[in-house]
CSV table of C-alpha atoms in Angstrom, one decimal:
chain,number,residue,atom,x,y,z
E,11,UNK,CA,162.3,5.9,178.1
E,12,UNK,CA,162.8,9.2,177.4
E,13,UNK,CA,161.9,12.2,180.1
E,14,UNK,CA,159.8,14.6,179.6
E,15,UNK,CA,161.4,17.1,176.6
E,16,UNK,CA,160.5,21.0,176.4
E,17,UNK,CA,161.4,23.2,173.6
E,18,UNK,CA,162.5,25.4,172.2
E,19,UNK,CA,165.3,25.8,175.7
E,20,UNK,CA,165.5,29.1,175.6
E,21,UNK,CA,163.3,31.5,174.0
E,22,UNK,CA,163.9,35.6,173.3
E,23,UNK,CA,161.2,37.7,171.8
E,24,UNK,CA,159.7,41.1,171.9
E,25,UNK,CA,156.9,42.9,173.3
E,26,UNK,CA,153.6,42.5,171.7
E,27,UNK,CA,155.0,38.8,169.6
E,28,UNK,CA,153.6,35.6,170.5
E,29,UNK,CA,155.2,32.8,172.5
E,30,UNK,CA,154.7,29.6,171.7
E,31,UNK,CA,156.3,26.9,174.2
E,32,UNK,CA,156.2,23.2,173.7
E,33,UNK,CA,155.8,19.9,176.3
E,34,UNK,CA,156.4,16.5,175.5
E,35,UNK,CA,155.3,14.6,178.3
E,36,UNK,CA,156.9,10.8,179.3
E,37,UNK,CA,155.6,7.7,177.5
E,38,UNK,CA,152.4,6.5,178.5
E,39,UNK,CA,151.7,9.9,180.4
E,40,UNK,CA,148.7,11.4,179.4
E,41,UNK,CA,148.6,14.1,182.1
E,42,UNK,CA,150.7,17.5,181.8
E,43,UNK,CA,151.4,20.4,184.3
E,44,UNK,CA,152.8,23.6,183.4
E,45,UNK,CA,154.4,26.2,186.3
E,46,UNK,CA,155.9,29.5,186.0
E,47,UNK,CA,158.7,30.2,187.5
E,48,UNK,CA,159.5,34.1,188.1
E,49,UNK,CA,163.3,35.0,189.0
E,50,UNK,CA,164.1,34.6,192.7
E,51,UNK,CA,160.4,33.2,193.1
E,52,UNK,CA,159.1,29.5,193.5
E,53,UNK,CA,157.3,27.5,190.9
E,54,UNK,CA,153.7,28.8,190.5
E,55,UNK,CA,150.5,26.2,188.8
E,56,UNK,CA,149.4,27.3,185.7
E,57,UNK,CA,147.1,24.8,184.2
E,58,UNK,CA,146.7,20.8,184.5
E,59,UNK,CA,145.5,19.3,181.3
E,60,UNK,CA,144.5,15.5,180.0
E,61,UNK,CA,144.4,14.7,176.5
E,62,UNK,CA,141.8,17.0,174.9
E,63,UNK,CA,140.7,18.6,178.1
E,64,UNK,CA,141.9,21.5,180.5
E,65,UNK,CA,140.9,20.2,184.2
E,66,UNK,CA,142.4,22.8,186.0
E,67,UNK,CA,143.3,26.2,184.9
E,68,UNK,CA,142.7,28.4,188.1
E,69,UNK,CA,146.2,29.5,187.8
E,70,UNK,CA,146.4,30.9,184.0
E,71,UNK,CA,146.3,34.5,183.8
E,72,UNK,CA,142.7,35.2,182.4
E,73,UNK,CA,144.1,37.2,179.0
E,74,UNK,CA,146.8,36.2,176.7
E,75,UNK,CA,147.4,32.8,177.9
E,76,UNK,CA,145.6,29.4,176.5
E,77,UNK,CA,147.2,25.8,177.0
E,78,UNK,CA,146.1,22.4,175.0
E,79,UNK,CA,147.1,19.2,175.0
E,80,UNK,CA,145.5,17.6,171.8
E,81,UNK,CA,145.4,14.1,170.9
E,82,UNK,CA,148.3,13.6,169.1
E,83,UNK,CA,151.4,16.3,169.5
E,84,UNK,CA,152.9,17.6,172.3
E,85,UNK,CA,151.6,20.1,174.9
E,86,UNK,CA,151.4,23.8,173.6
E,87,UNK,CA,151.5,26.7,175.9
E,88,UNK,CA,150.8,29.7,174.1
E,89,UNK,CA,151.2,33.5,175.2
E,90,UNK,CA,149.7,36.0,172.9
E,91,UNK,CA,151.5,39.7,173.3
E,92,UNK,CA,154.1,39.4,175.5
E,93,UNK,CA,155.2,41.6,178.4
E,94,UNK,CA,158.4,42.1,179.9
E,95,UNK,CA,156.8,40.5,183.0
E,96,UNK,CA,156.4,37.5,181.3
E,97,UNK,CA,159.8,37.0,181.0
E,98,UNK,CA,160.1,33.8,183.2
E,99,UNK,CA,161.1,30.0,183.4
E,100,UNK,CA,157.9,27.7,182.0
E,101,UNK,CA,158.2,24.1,183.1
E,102,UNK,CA,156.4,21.5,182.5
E,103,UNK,CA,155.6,18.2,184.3
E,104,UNK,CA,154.0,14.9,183.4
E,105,UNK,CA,152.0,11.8,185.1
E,106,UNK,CA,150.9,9.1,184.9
E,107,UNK,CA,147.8,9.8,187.0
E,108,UNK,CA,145.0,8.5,186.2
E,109,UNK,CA,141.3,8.9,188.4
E,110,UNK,CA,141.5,5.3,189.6
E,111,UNK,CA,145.1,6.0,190.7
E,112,UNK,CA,146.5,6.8,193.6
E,113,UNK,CA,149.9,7.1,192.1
E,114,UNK,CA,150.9,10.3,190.8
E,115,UNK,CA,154.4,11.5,190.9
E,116,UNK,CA,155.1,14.4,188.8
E,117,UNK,CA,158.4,14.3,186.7
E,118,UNK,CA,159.4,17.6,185.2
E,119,UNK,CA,161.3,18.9,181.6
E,120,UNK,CA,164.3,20.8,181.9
E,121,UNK,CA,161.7,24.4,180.8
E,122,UNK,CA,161.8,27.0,178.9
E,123,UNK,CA,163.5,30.1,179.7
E,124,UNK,CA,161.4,32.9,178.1
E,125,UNK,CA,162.9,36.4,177.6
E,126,UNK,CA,160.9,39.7,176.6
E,127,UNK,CA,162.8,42.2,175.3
O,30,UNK,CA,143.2,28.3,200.5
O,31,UNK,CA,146.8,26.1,201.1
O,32,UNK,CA,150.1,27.7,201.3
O,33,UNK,CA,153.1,26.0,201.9
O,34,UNK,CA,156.3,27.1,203.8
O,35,UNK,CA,159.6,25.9,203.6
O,36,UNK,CA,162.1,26.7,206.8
O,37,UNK,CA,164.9,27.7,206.7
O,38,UNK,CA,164.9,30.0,203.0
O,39,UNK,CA,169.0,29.0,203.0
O,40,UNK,CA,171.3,26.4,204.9
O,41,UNK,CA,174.9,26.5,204.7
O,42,UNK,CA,176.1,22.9,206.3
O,43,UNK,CA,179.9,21.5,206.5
O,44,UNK,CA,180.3,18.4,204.5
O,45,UNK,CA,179.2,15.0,206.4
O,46,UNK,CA,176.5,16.4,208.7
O,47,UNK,CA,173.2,15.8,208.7
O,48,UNK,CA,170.6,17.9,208.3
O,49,UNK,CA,166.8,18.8,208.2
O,50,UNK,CA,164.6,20.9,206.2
O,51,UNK,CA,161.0,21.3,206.8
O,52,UNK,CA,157.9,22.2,205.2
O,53,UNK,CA,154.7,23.1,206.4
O,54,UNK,CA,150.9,23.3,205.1
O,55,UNK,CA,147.7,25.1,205.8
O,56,UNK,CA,145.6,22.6,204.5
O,57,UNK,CA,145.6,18.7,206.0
O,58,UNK,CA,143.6,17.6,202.9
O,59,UNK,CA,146.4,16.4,200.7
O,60,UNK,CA,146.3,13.7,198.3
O,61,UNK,CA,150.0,14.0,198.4
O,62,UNK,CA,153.2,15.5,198.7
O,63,UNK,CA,156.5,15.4,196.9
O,64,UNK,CA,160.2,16.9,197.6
O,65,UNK,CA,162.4,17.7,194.9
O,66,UNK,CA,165.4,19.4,193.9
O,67,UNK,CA,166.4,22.4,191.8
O,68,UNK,CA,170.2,22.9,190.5
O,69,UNK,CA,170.6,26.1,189.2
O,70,UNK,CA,168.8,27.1,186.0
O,71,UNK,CA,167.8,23.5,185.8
O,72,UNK,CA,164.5,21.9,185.8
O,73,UNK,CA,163.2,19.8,188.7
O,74,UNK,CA,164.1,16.4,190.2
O,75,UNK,CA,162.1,14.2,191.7
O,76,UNK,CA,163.5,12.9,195.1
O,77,UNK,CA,160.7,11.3,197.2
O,78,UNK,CA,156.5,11.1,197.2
O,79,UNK,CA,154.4,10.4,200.1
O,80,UNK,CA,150.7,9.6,199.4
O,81,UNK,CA,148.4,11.0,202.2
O,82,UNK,CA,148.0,7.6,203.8
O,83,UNK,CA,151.7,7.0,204.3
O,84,UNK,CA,154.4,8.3,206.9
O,85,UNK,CA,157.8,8.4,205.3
O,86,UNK,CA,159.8,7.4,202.5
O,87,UNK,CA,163.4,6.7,201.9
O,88,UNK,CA,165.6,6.5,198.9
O,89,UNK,CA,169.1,6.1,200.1
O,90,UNK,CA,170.5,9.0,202.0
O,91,UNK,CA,166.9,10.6,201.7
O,92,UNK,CA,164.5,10.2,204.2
O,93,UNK,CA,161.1,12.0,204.0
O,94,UNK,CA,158.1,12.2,206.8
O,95,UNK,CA,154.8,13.1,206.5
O,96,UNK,CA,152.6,14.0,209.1
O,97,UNK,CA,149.1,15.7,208.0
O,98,UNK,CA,147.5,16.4,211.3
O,99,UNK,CA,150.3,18.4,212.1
O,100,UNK,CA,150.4,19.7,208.1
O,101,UNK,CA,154.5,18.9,208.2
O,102,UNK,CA,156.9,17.6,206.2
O,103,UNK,CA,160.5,16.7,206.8
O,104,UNK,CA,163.9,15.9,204.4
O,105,UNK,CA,166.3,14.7,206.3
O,106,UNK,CA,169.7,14.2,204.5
O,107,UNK,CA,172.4,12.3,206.0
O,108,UNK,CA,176.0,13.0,205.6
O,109,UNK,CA,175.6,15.7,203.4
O,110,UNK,CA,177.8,15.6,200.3
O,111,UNK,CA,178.9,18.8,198.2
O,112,UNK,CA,176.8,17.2,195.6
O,113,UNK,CA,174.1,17.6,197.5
O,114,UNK,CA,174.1,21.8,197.6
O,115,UNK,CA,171.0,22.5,195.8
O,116,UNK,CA,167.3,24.0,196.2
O,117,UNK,CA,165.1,21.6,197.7
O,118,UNK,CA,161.2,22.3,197.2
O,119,UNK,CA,158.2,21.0,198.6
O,120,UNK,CA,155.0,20.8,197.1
O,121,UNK,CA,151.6,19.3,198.1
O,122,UNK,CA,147.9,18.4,195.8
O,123,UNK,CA,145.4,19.0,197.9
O,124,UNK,CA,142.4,16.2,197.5
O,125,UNK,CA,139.5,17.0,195.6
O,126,UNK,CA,142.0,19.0,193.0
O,127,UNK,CA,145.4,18.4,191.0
O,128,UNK,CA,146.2,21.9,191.8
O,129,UNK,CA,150.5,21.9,193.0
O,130,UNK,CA,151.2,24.2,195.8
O,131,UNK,CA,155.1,24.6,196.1
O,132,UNK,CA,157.1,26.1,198.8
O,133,UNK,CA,159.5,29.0,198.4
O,134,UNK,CA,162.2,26.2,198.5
O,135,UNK,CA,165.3,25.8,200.9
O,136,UNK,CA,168.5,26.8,199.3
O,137,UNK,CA,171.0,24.2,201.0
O,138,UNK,CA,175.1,24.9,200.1
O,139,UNK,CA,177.1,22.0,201.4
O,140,UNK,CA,181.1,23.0,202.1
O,141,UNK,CA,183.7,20.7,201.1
């Protein structure tokens, strides 16, 4: 059973392009985190998504960023314009958590290093 | 609103002694809380996860306590291994949410 898989690894682009990173969560996880990660800082919530719906996105910046998770296809987090503050690690987690469930551990991809330039 | 502290911020432990880290949070209204670790530039690993209704977990040389009335969490490691020197982080979802609240991490280096 493969883990969760994030890519592209490492991505480099310049101010004002678009960012496009990608989650694949675990088999038979239908539940997807992402964090951000600034240097020298802990991780930070973004957004908590289920298939086809955003259920928590209290910590997305309000401009630039969007996050889906559509039915078939991995997770996309997607950053319009990017800023040198930006620049950060993204990661992104999976469950299996379901509302009935009380078991929800969070397992995480290796992220996605985003540099502006 | 629930913030969660990690002490101490950095450890520096001779190999084969035990230690403890320890977290603490605002809120008692968790749904649960999990300790992982961080190597560096790497993603996250999943070491332990209490559920609110439990006290401790253990997974080998790992053992992890949970008490909410207090808001506190503990990692304890036993003889620490070199292997081991890593940034542990806490994190807690508060009930009523999925919203993760992570520490600031503790930054343990074990000497050989």
């Amino acid at each position: 059973n493969a883990g969760v898989m994030q890519n592209p690894r490492h991505l480099v682009r310049r101010r004002g392009q678009e960012a496009r990173l990608r989650c694949s969560p675990m088999k038979g996880h239908s539940h997807v985190y992402w964090y951000r990660q600034l240097p020298e800082e802990g991780l930070k919530f973004m957004v908590y998504l289920q298939k086809e719906n955003i259920i928590d996105e209290s910590g997305m910046p309000k401009e630039r960023f969007s996050a889906e998770f559509p039915k078939e296809g991995p997770s996309i987090l997607r950053i319009q314009q990017v800023v040198r503050g930006d620049s950060a690690a993204y990661f992104c987690a999976s469950s299996p958590l379901s509302r009935k469930s009380s078991y929800n551990e969070q397992f995480f991809g290796p992220g996605t290093r985003l540099t502006v330039l | 609103k629930q913030e969660v502290t990690q002490i101490p911020a950095a450890l520096s432990v001779p190999e084969g002694e035990n230690l403890v880290l320890n977290c603490s949070f605002t809120d008692s209204a968790i749904y649960n809380l999990q300790w992982f670790r961080q190597d560096p530039g790497k993603g996250l690993t999943s070491l332990l996860l209490i559920q609110s209704s439990q006290r401790e977990q253990t997974s080998g040389r790992l053992n992890a306590s949970l008490d909410k009335s207090s808001g506190r969490s503990t990692l304890y490691i036993a003889a620490s291994q070199p292997g081991d020197s890593a940034t542990y982080l806490c994190a807690v979802i508060n009930t009523g949410g999925f919203k993760t609240i992570f520490g600031a991490g503790t930054r343990l280096f074990v000497k050989a």
